[in-house]
Amino acid sequence: MIRRNESIIEEIQKRPFVRPLIFWLLGILLYVYFPLQPVSFALPVAAFGFIAVSFFFTGKSYPNFDDRWVWGILFACLTVFLAIQTSALREASFQFPSKPGLLLQKAREMQQMMVGKLDALRLSERDKAVLAMLTVNYTTVVSFEIRNMFSVTGVVHILSVSGYHVGIVGAFVGLTLSVIPNRTRAIRILKYLIIILFVWVFTFVAGLGTATVRAAVMITIFLIANILNRYSDRYNILAGAAFCMLVYNPFYLFDIGFQLSYVAVFFLLYLQPKFSKLLEIRNPLLKIPWEVLTVTLAAQIGTLFLCYYYFGSGSLVFLFTNLSMSLLSSLIIPATLIFMVLPAGLPGSVILQLIIEYTTRWMMWVVERFSEMPYAYYSMRFDFGTMVLSYIAMFLFLIYLKNRTFKLLLFTFLILLLILLKNILP
């Protein structure tokens, strides 16, 4: 048991963003659920007092950085204190809403200009509305029926601009720049900076949604680590992105998009490689669909209980629709963005226009057909307690699969029994 606890601590120590994130989350929750802001100043006072006393009893006249437990207490108290005060300042700013900055205004003007380019496409107004939301998150013309149709088929994440779209943009820019050979380190750094620039321009034009910002921050941290020749751990990058966003706005923690985005990415990072190893596929024509299916399944498992809590429903056809929609959107998104920014009448634009029109019609046909299937979705509503218990049971079961400890399996079944009794008993 001791060895297992030490391994968990070692895993956290290898990821420097995890510790401040944990204490920052604790500070936010303490501020929201307990009125501790007036007395939070006692935290740094108590921490510094504890260090002074420890130096007095140990006979040291100067700080010793080898005493990690002492500095750990100071770090924890200061981080929780700063999180509480930052949350209070952010809540106070909500009472005095400010006008959008010049950069956001320019981004909205660019968004409207890009959406206007869609009028040249020979598509219905409904399809143009879907295309506008799919590419630059222009949501004002998308009806409830369209949103519900995508939700029933389990591909609503493709309709709304999210981290998936940012990833496609970053991958497309990187693929385009790959034709330039990396002859010098300066060229490689310049490529990374160009990718970061395009990713953030797209994020601003798409409205700075929480999921898009998360993806942009993760890509930025990853590429900066490559520029500095540093090892980039995927879990550390995820924790770093969450920490940066919560420092900027602690109340992102209670945003549905923030929760769904980070939970989906965490389970994608953890489960997708395991699912992918279940079948060893070498044929690239089969490997790509298999990877799409494993990514979809991992993200769906991770967000399942959150969807039950927030939306009260789930899709039974998500595996089939995500396979085709992921492939189609990977073509539609970059093609439409290029069409939006290119001057009208440019040679080759007619071919690009035809590709966008046919793929958009095909995408809408897939969504319509699957949404009309009987039993395409089901209803299941979770309350907050059931959702939390379900995630605890899931984590215990995942740890059991790794360690094969019978006690963990027993605890998992006990929690499942508790959930069952909670929903059966009046």
CSV table of C-alpha atoms in Angstrom, one decimal:
chain,number,residue,atom,x,y,z
A,1,MET,CA,0.0,0.0,0.0
A,2,ILE,CA,2.9,2.4,0.8
A,3,ARG,CA,4.6,1.6,-2.5
A,4,ARG,CA,1.4,2.4,-4.3
A,5,ASN,CA,1.0,5.8,-2.6
A,6,GLU,CA,4.6,6.6,-3.4
A,7,SER,CA,4.0,5.9,-7.1
A,8,ILE,CA,1.1,8.3,-7.2
A,9,ILE,CA,3.2,11.0,-5.6
A,10,GLU,CA,6.0,10.4,-8.1
A,11,GLU,CA,3.6,10.6,-10.9
A,12,ILE,CA,2.4,14.0,-9.6
A,13,GLN,CA,6.0,15.2,-9.1
A,14,LYS,CA,6.8,14.4,-12.7
A,15,ARG,CA,4.0,16.9,-13.8
A,16,PRO,CA,4.8,20.3,-12.2
A,17,PHE,CA,1.4,21.8,-13.3
A,18,VAL,CA,-0.7,19.3,-11.4
A,19,ARG,CA,0.2,20.5,-7.9
A,20,PRO,CA,-0.7,24.2,-8.4
A,21,LEU,CA,-3.8,23.1,-10.2
A,22,ILE,CA,-5.0,21.0,-7.3
A,23,PHE,CA,-4.5,23.8,-4.8
A,24,TRP,CA,-6.0,26.4,-7.1
A,25,LEU,CA,-9.1,24.2,-7.5
A,26,LEU,CA,-9.3,23.9,-3.8
A,27,GLY,CA,-9.1,27.7,-3.4
A,28,ILE,CA,-11.9,28.2,-5.9
A,29,LEU,CA,-14.2,25.7,-4.3
A,30,LEU,CA,-13.5,27.1,-0.8
A,31,TYR,CA,-14.4,30.6,-2.0
A,32,VAL,CA,-17.6,29.5,-3.8
A,33,TYR,CA,-19.0,27.2,-1.1
A,34,PHE,CA,-17.6,28.8,2.1
A,35,PRO,CA,-17.4,32.5,3.0
A,36,LEU,CA,-13.6,32.3,3.6
A,37,GLN,CA,-12.5,35.4,1.6
A,38,PRO,CA,-12.2,37.7,4.6
A,39,VAL,CA,-10.3,35.3,6.7
A,40,SER,CA,-8.1,33.8,3.9
A,41,PHE,CA,-5.3,36.3,4.8
A,42,ALA,CA,-4.6,34.0,7.8
A,43,LEU,CA,-3.3,31.4,5.3
A,44,PRO,CA,0.0,33.1,4.3
A,45,VAL,CA,0.4,34.5,7.8
A,46,ALA,CA,0.1,31.0,9.3
A,47,ALA,CA,2.4,29.5,6.6
A,48,PHE,CA,5.2,32.1,7.2
A,49,GLY,CA,4.7,31.7,11.0
A,50,PHE,CA,5.0,27.9,10.7
A,51,ILE,CA,8.3,28.3,8.7
A,52,ALA,CA,9.7,30.7,11.3
A,53,VAL,CA,8.8,28.4,14.1
A,54,SER,CA,10.3,25.4,12.2
A,55,PHE,CA,13.5,27.3,11.7
A,56,PHE,CA,13.6,28.2,15.4
A,57,PHE,CA,13.2,24.6,16.6
A,58,THR,CA,15.6,23.2,14.1
A,59,GLY,CA,18.2,25.8,14.9
A,60,LYS,CA,18.6,27.0,11.3
A,61,SER,CA,19.2,30.7,10.7
A,62,TYR,CA,18.4,30.6,7.0
A,63,PRO,CA,15.8,28.9,4.8
A,64,ASN,CA,16.9,25.4,3.7
A,65,PHE,CA,15.4,24.3,0.4
A,66,ASP,CA,16.0,20.7,1.2
A,67,ASP,CA,13.1,20.8,3.6
A,68,ARG,CA,10.5,20.2,0.9
A,69,TRP,CA,7.7,19.6,3.3
A,70,VAL,CA,8.1,23.1,4.8
A,71,TRP,CA,8.2,24.8,1.5
A,72,GLY,CA,5.3,22.6,0.3
A,73,ILE,CA,3.1,24.0,3.1
A,74,LEU,CA,4.1,27.6,2.2
A,75,PHE,CA,3.4,26.9,-1.5
A,76,ALA,CA,0.0,25.3,-0.8
A,77,CYS,CA,-1.2,28.1,1.5
A,78,LEU,CA,-0.1,30.8,-0.9
A,79,THR,CA,-1.7,29.1,-3.9
A,80,VAL,CA,-5.0,28.6,-2.0
A,81,PHE,CA,-4.9,32.2,-0.8
A,82,LEU,CA,-4.3,33.6,-4.3
A,83,ALA,CA,-7.1,31.4,-5.7
A,84,ILE,CA,-9.6,32.7,-3.2
A,85,GLN,CA,-8.6,36.4,-3.7
A,86,THR,CA,-8.6,36.0,-7.5
A,87,SER,CA,-12.1,34.4,-7.4
A,88,ALA,CA,-13.3,37.4,-5.3
A,89,LEU,CA,-11.8,39.9,-7.7
A,90,ARG,CA,-13.3,38.1,-10.7
A,91,GLU,CA,-16.7,38.0,-9.1
A,92,ALA,CA,-16.5,41.7,-8.3
A,93,SER,CA,-15.7,42.5,-12.0
A,94,PHE,CA,-18.9,40.8,-13.0
A,95,GLN,CA,-20.8,43.7,-11.4
A,96,PHE,CA,-19.2,46.1,-13.8
A,97,PRO,CA,-19.4,44.6,-17.3
A,98,SER,CA,-17.0,46.2,-19.8
A,99,LYS,CA,-17.3,46.6,-23.5
A,100,PRO,CA,-15.5,44.1,-25.7
A,101,GLY,CA,-11.9,45.1,-26.4
A,102,LEU,CA,-10.7,46.3,-29.8
A,103,LEU,CA,-9.2,42.8,-30.6
A,104,LEU,CA,-12.5,41.1,-30.0
A,105,GLN,CA,-14.4,43.7,-32.0
A,106,LYS,CA,-12.0,43.1,-34.9
A,107,ALA,CA,-12.5,39.4,-34.5
A,108,ARG,CA,-16.3,39.7,-34.7
A,109,GLU,CA,-16.0,41.9,-37.8
A,110,MET,CA,-13.8,39.3,-39.4
A,111,GLN,CA,-16.2,36.6,-38.4
A,112,GLN,CA,-19.1,38.4,-40.1
A,113,MET,CA,-17.0,39.1,-43.2
A,114,MET,CA,-16.1,35.4,-43.5
A,115,VAL,CA,-19.6,34.2,-43.0
A,116,GLY,CA,-20.7,36.6,-45.8
A,117,LYS,CA,-18.5,34.6,-48.2
A,118,LEU,CA,-20.8,31.7,-47.8
A,119,ASP,CA,-23.5,33.4,-49.8
A,120,ALA,CA,-21.6,32.4,-52.9
A,121,LEU,CA,-22.2,28.7,-52.2
A,122,ARG,CA,-25.1,26.9,-53.8
A,123,LEU,CA,-26.5,25.6,-50.6
A,124,SER,CA,-29.7,26.1,-48.7
A,125,GLU,CA,-29.9,28.6,-45.9
A,126,ARG,CA,-30.0,25.8,-43.4
A,127,ASP,CA,-26.8,24.3,-44.7
A,128,LYS,CA,-25.1,27.6,-44.8
A,129,ALA,CA,-26.1,28.2,-41.2
A,130,VAL,CA,-24.6,24.8,-40.2
A,131,LEU,CA,-21.4,25.6,-42.2
A,132,ALA,CA,-21.1,29.0,-40.5
A,133,MET,CA,-21.4,27.5,-37.0
A,134,LEU,CA,-19.1,24.6,-38.0
A,135,THR,CA,-16.2,26.8,-39.1
A,136,VAL,CA,-16.3,30.1,-37.1
A,137,ASN,CA,-18.9,29.4,-34.4
A,138,TYR,CA,-21.5,31.8,-36.0
A,139,THR,CA,-24.5,30.7,-34.0
A,140,THR,CA,-27.1,33.4,-34.6
A,141,VAL,CA,-28.8,31.6,-37.5
A,142,VAL,CA,-28.8,28.0,-36.3
A,143,SER,CA,-32.2,26.8,-35.3
A,144,PHE,CA,-33.1,24.5,-32.4
A,145,GLU,CA,-34.1,21.7,-34.8
A,146,ILE,CA,-30.6,21.6,-36.3
A,147,ARG,CA,-28.9,21.6,-32.8
A,148,ASN,CA,-31.3,18.8,-31.7
A,149,MET,CA,-30.6,16.8,-34.9
A,150,PHE,CA,-26.8,16.9,-34.2
A,151,SER,CA,-27.4,16.1,-30.5
A,152,VAL,CA,-29.5,13.1,-31.2
A,153,THR,CA,-26.8,11.6,-33.5
A,154,GLY,CA,-24.1,12.3,-30.9
A,155,VAL,CA,-22.1,14.8,-33.1
A,156,VAL,CA,-23.1,18.1,-31.5
A,157,HIS,CA,-19.4,18.6,-30.6
A,158,ILE,CA,-18.6,18.8,-34.3
A,159,LEU,CA,-21.3,21.4,-34.9
A,160,SER,CA,-20.0,23.8,-32.2
A,161,VAL,CA,-16.4,25.0,-32.7
A,162,SER,CA,-14.3,23.3,-30.0
A,163,GLY,CA,-10.9,21.9,-29.4
A,164,TYR,CA,-11.5,19.4,-32.2
A,165,HIS,CA,-11.7,22.2,-34.7
A,166,VAL,CA,-8.6,24.0,-33.3
A,167,GLY,CA,-6.7,20.7,-33.6
A,168,ILE,CA,-7.8,20.4,-37.3
A,169,VAL,CA,-6.6,24.0,-38.0
A,170,GLY,CA,-3.3,23.4,-36.3
A,171,ALA,CA,-2.8,20.1,-38.0
A,172,PHE,CA,-3.6,21.6,-41.4
A,173,VAL,CA,-1.2,24.5,-41.0
A,174,GLY,CA,1.5,22.1,-39.8
A,175,LEU,CA,0.9,19.8,-42.8
A,176,THR,CA,1.1,22.8,-45.1
A,177,LEU,CA,4.3,23.9,-43.6
A,178,SER,CA,5.8,20.4,-43.7
A,179,VAL,CA,6.8,21.0,-47.4
A,180,ILE,CA,9.4,23.4,-46.1
A,181,PRO,CA,12.5,21.3,-45.0
A,182,ASN,CA,13.8,21.8,-41.4
A,183,ARG,CA,17.3,22.7,-42.5
A,184,THR,CA,18.0,24.9,-39.5
A,185,ARG,CA,16.6,25.3,-36.0
A,186,ALA,CA,15.4,28.8,-36.9
A,187,ILE,CA,13.1,27.4,-39.6
A,188,ARG,CA,11.6,24.9,-37.2
A,189,ILE,CA,11.0,27.5,-34.6
A,190,LEU,CA,9.4,29.8,-37.2
A,191,LYS,CA,7.0,27.0,-38.2
A,192,TYR,CA,6.0,26.5,-34.6
A,193,LEU,CA,5.4,30.2,-34.2
A,194,ILE,CA,3.3,30.3,-37.4
A,195,ILE,CA,1.1,27.4,-36.1
A,196,ILE,CA,0.6,29.2,-32.8
A,197,LEU,CA,-0.3,32.4,-34.6
A,198,PHE,CA,-2.9,30.7,-36.8
A,199,VAL,CA,-4.4,28.7,-34.0
A,200,TRP,CA,-4.9,31.8,-31.8
A,201,VAL,CA,-6.3,33.9,-34.8
A,202,PHE,CA,-8.8,31.1,-35.4
A,203,THR,CA,-9.6,30.9,-31.6
A,204,PHE,CA,-10.3,34.7,-31.5
A,205,VAL,CA,-12.5,34.6,-34.7
A,206,ALA,CA,-14.4,31.6,-33.2
A,207,GLY,CA,-15.3,33.7,-30.2
A,208,LEU,CA,-12.8,32.5,-27.5
A,209,GLY,CA,-15.0,29.6,-26.3
A,210,THR,CA,-13.7,27.7,-23.4
A,211,ALA,CA,-13.0,24.5,-25.4
A,212,THR,CA,-11.2,26.4,-28.2
A,213,VAL,CA,-9.1,28.3,-25.6
A,214,ARG,CA,-8.2,25.1,-23.9
A,215,ALA,CA,-7.0,23.5,-27.1
A,216,ALA,CA,-5.1,26.7,-28.1
A,217,VAL,CA,-3.3,26.9,-24.8
A,218,MET,CA,-2.4,23.2,-25.0
A,219,ILE,CA,-1.0,23.5,-28.5
A,220,THR,CA,0.9,26.6,-27.4
A,221,ILE,CA,2.5,24.9,-24.4
A,222,PHE,CA,3.3,21.9,-26.5
A,223,LEU,CA,5.0,23.9,-29.2
A,224,ILE,CA,6.9,26.2,-26.8
A,225,ALA,CA,8.2,23.0,-25.1
A,226,ASN,CA,9.5,21.8,-28.5
A,227,ILE,CA,11.0,25.2,-29.1
A,228,LEU,CA,12.9,25.0,-25.8
A,229,ASN,CA,13.8,21.3,-26.4
A,230,ARG,CA,11.8,20.3,-23.3
A,231,TYR,CA,10.0,17.1,-22.7
A,232,SER,CA,6.2,17.7,-23.0
A,233,ASP,CA,4.1,15.3,-21.0
A,234,ARG,CA,0.5,15.2,-22.3
A,235,TYR,CA,-1.1,15.2,-18.8
A,236,ASN,CA,1.2,18.0,-17.7
A,237,ILE,CA,0.1,20.1,-20.7
A,238,LEU,CA,-3.5,19.4,-19.9
A,239,ALA,CA,-3.1,20.5,-16.3
A,240,GLY,CA,-1.1,23.5,-17.4
A,241,ALA,CA,-3.8,24.6,-19.8
A,242,ALA,CA,-6.5,24.2,-17.1
A,243,PHE,CA,-4.3,26.1,-14.6
A,244,CYS,CA,-3.8,29.0,-17.0
A,245,MET,CA,-7.4,29.3,-17.8
A,246,LEU,CA,-8.5,29.2,-14.2
A,247,VAL,CA,-6.0,31.8,-13.2
A,248,TYR,CA,-7.5,34.1,-15.8
A,249,ASN,CA,-11.1,33.3,-14.8
A,250,PRO,CA,-11.7,30.9,-11.9
A,251,PHE,CA,-15.3,30.6,-12.8
A,252,TYR,CA,-14.5,28.7,-15.9
A,253,LEU,CA,-14.6,25.8,-13.6
A,254,PHE,CA,-18.4,25.9,-13.5
A,255,ASP,CA,-18.7,26.3,-17.3
A,256,ILE,CA,-20.2,23.2,-19.0
A,257,GLY,CA,-17.9,23.6,-22.0
A,258,PHE,CA,-14.9,23.7,-19.7
A,259,GLN,CA,-15.9,20.6,-17.8
A,260,LEU,CA,-16.8,18.6,-20.9
A,261,SER,CA,-13.7,19.6,-22.7
A,262,TYR,CA,-11.2,18.7,-20.0
A,263,VAL,CA,-13.0,15.5,-19.0
A,264,ALA,CA,-13.1,14.4,-22.6
A,265,VAL,CA,-9.4,15.1,-23.3
A,266,PHE,CA,-8.3,13.4,-20.0
A,267,PHE,CA,-10.2,10.2,-20.9
A,268,LEU,CA,-9.0,10.4,-24.5
A,269,LEU,CA,-5.4,10.6,-23.3
A,270,TYR,CA,-5.9,7.7,-20.9
A,271,LEU,CA,-8.2,5.3,-22.7
A,272,GLN,CA,-7.6,5.9,-26.4
A,273,PRO,CA,-4.1,4.3,-26.4
A,274,LYS,CA,-5.4,1.3,-24.5
A,275,PHE,CA,-8.3,0.9,-27.0
A,276,SER,CA,-6.0,1.3,-29.9
A,277,LYS,CA,-3.8,-1.6,-28.8
A,278,LEU,CA,-6.7,-4.0,-28.7
A,279,LEU,CA,-6.4,-4.5,-32.4
A,280,GLU,CA,-3.0,-4.1,-34.2
A,281,ILE,CA,-3.9,-2.7,-37.6
A,282,ARG,CA,-1.2,-1.8,-40.1
A,283,ASN,CA,-3.2,-1.0,-43.2
A,284,PRO,CA,-3.6,2.8,-43.2
A,285,LEU,CA,-7.0,2.6,-44.9
A,286,LEU,CA,-8.3,0.6,-41.9
A,287,LYS,CA,-6.1,2.2,-39.2
A,288,ILE,CA,-7.5,5.7,-39.6
A,289,PRO,CA,-11.2,4.7,-39.1
A,290,TRP,CA,-10.1,2.5,-36.2
A,291,GLU,CA,-8.3,5.4,-34.6
A,292,VAL,CA,-11.3,7.6,-35.1
A,293,LEU,CA,-13.5,5.0,-33.4
A,294,THR,CA,-11.2,4.6,-30.4
A,295,VAL,CA,-11.0,8.4,-30.0
A,296,THR,CA,-14.8,8.7,-30.1
A,297,LEU,CA,-15.3,5.8,-27.7
A,298,ALA,CA,-12.8,7.2,-25.2
A,299,ALA,CA,-14.3,10.7,-25.2
A,300,GLN,CA,-17.8,9.4,-25.0
A,301,ILE,CA,-17.1,7.2,-22.0
A,302,GLY,CA,-15.4,10.1,-20.2
A,303,THR,CA,-18.3,12.6,-20.8
A,304,LEU,CA,-21.1,10.1,-20.4
A,305,PHE,CA,-22.1,10.9,-16.8
A,306,LEU,CA,-21.7,14.7,-17.3
A,307,CYS,CA,-24.1,14.4,-20.3
A,308,TYR,CA,-26.6,12.5,-18.2
A,309,TYR,CA,-26.3,15.3,-15.5
A,310,TYR,CA,-26.6,18.3,-17.9
A,311,PHE,CA,-28.6,17.1,-20.8
A,312,GLY,CA,-30.4,14.0,-19.6
A,313,SER,CA,-29.9,11.9,-22.7
A,314,GLY,CA,-27.4,10.0,-24.8
A,315,SER,CA,-27.0,8.8,-28.4
A,316,LEU,CA,-27.0,5.1,-29.5
A,317,VAL,CA,-25.6,5.8,-32.9
A,318,PHE,CA,-22.6,8.0,-32.0
A,319,LEU,CA,-20.0,5.5,-33.1
A,320,PHE,CA,-21.4,5.3,-36.7
A,321,THR,CA,-22.0,9.0,-37.1
A,322,ASN,CA,-18.7,10.1,-35.6
A,323,LEU,CA,-16.8,7.9,-38.0
A,324,SER,CA,-18.2,9.6,-41.1
A,325,MET,CA,-18.6,13.0,-39.6
A,326,SER,CA,-15.0,13.2,-38.4
A,327,LEU,CA,-13.7,12.3,-41.8
A,328,LEU,CA,-16.0,14.8,-43.5
A,329,SER,CA,-15.4,17.6,-41.1
A,330,SER,CA,-11.7,17.2,-41.4
A,331,LEU,CA,-12.1,18.1,-45.1
A,332,ILE,CA,-14.9,20.7,-44.7
A,333,ILE,CA,-13.4,22.8,-42.0
A,334,PRO,CA,-10.0,23.7,-43.6
A,335,ALA,CA,-11.6,23.9,-47.1
A,336,THR,CA,-14.3,26.3,-46.0
A,337,LEU,CA,-11.9,28.5,-44.0
A,338,ILE,CA,-9.6,28.7,-47.1
A,339,PHE,CA,-12.6,29.6,-49.2
A,340,MET,CA,-13.6,32.3,-46.7
A,341,VAL,CA,-10.3,34.1,-46.7
A,342,LEU,CA,-9.4,33.7,-50.4
A,343,PRO,CA,-10.4,36.6,-52.8
A,344,ALA,CA,-13.4,35.8,-55.0
A,345,GLY,CA,-12.7,34.6,-58.5
A,346,LEU,CA,-9.2,33.2,-57.7
A,347,PRO,CA,-8.2,30.4,-60.0
A,348,GLY,CA,-9.2,27.1,-58.4
A,349,SER,CA,-11.8,28.6,-56.2
A,350,VAL,CA,-14.6,26.9,-58.2
A,351,ILE,CA,-13.2,23.5,-57.5
A,352,LEU,CA,-12.9,24.3,-53.8
A,353,GLN,CA,-16.5,25.6,-53.9
A,354,LEU,CA,-17.7,22.3,-55.4
A,355,ILE,CA,-15.9,20.3,-52.8
A,356,ILE,CA,-17.5,22.3,-50.0
A,357,GLU,CA,-21.0,22.0,-51.5
A,358,TYR,CA,-20.9,18.3,-52.0
A,359,THR,CA,-19.3,17.4,-48.7
A,360,THR,CA,-21.7,19.7,-46.8
A,361,ARG,CA,-24.7,18.1,-48.5
A,362,TRP,CA,-23.3,14.6,-47.7
A,363,MET,CA,-22.7,15.6,-44.1
A,364,MET,CA,-26.3,16.9,-43.7
A,365,TRP,CA,-27.6,13.7,-45.3
A,366,VAL,CA,-25.8,11.5,-42.8
A,367,VAL,CA,-27.1,13.5,-39.9
A,368,GLU,CA,-30.7,13.5,-41.2
A,369,ARG,CA,-30.7,9.8,-41.9
A,370,PHE,CA,-29.3,8.8,-38.5
A,371,SER,CA,-31.5,11.3,-36.6
A,372,GLU,CA,-34.6,9.7,-38.1
A,373,MET,CA,-33.7,6.2,-36.9
A,374,PRO,CA,-35.9,4.8,-34.2
A,375,TYR,CA,-34.2,4.6,-30.8
A,376,ALA,CA,-31.3,6.8,-32.0
A,377,TYR,CA,-31.1,8.3,-28.5
A,378,TYR,CA,-32.3,7.5,-25.0
A,379,SER,CA,-33.1,9.6,-21.9
A,380,MET,CA,-31.3,9.2,-18.6
A,381,ARG,CA,-31.2,12.0,-16.0
A,382,PHE,CA,-28.5,12.0,-13.2
A,383,ASP,CA,-28.5,14.3,-10.2
A,384,PHE,CA,-25.2,15.7,-8.9
A,385,GLY,CA,-24.7,13.0,-6.3
A,386,THR,CA,-25.3,10.2,-8.8
A,387,MET,CA,-22.9,11.8,-11.3
A,388,VAL,CA,-20.1,12.1,-8.7
A,389,LEU,CA,-20.6,8.5,-7.4
A,390,SER,CA,-20.6,7.2,-11.0
A,391,TYR,CA,-17.2,8.9,-11.7
A,392,ILE,CA,-15.8,7.6,-8.5
A,393,ALA,CA,-16.9,4.0,-9.5
A,394,MET,CA,-15.4,4.5,-12.9
A,395,PHE,CA,-12.0,5.7,-11.6
A,396,LEU,CA,-11.9,2.8,-9.1
A,397,PHE,CA,-12.6,0.3,-11.8
A,398,LEU,CA,-9.9,1.8,-14.1
A,399,ILE,CA,-7.4,1.6,-11.2
A,400,TYR,CA,-8.5,-2.0,-10.6
A,401,LEU,CA,-7.8,-2.9,-14.2
A,402,LYS,CA,-4.3,-1.5,-13.8
A,403,ASN,CA,-3.4,-2.9,-10.3
A,404,ARG,CA,-5.7,-5.9,-10.1
A,405,THR,CA,-6.5,-5.2,-6.5
A,406,PHE,CA,-9.6,-7.0,-5.4
A,407,LYS,CA,-10.5,-4.4,-2.8
A,408,LEU,CA,-10.9,-1.8,-5.5
A,409,LEU,CA,-13.3,-4.0,-7.4
A,410,LEU,CA,-15.2,-4.5,-4.2
A,411,PHE,CA,-15.4,-0.8,-3.6
A,412,THR,CA,-16.6,-0.3,-7.2
A,413,PHE,CA,-19.5,-2.7,-6.7
A,414,LEU,CA,-20.4,-1.1,-3.4
A,415,ILE,CA,-20.6,2.3,-5.0
A,416,LEU,CA,-22.7,0.9,-7.9
A,417,LEU,CA,-25.0,-0.7,-5.3
A,418,LEU,CA,-25.3,2.6,-3.5
A,419,ILE,CA,-26.2,4.3,-6.8
A,420,LEU,CA,-28.9,1.7,-7.4
A,421,LEU,CA,-30.4,2.0,-3.9
A,422,LYS,CA,-30.2,5.8,-4.2
A,423,ASN,CA,-32.3,5.7,-7.4
A,424,ILE,CA,-34.7,3.0,-6.2
A,425,LEU,CA,-35.5,4.0,-2.7
A,426,PRO,CA,-37.9,7.0,-2.3
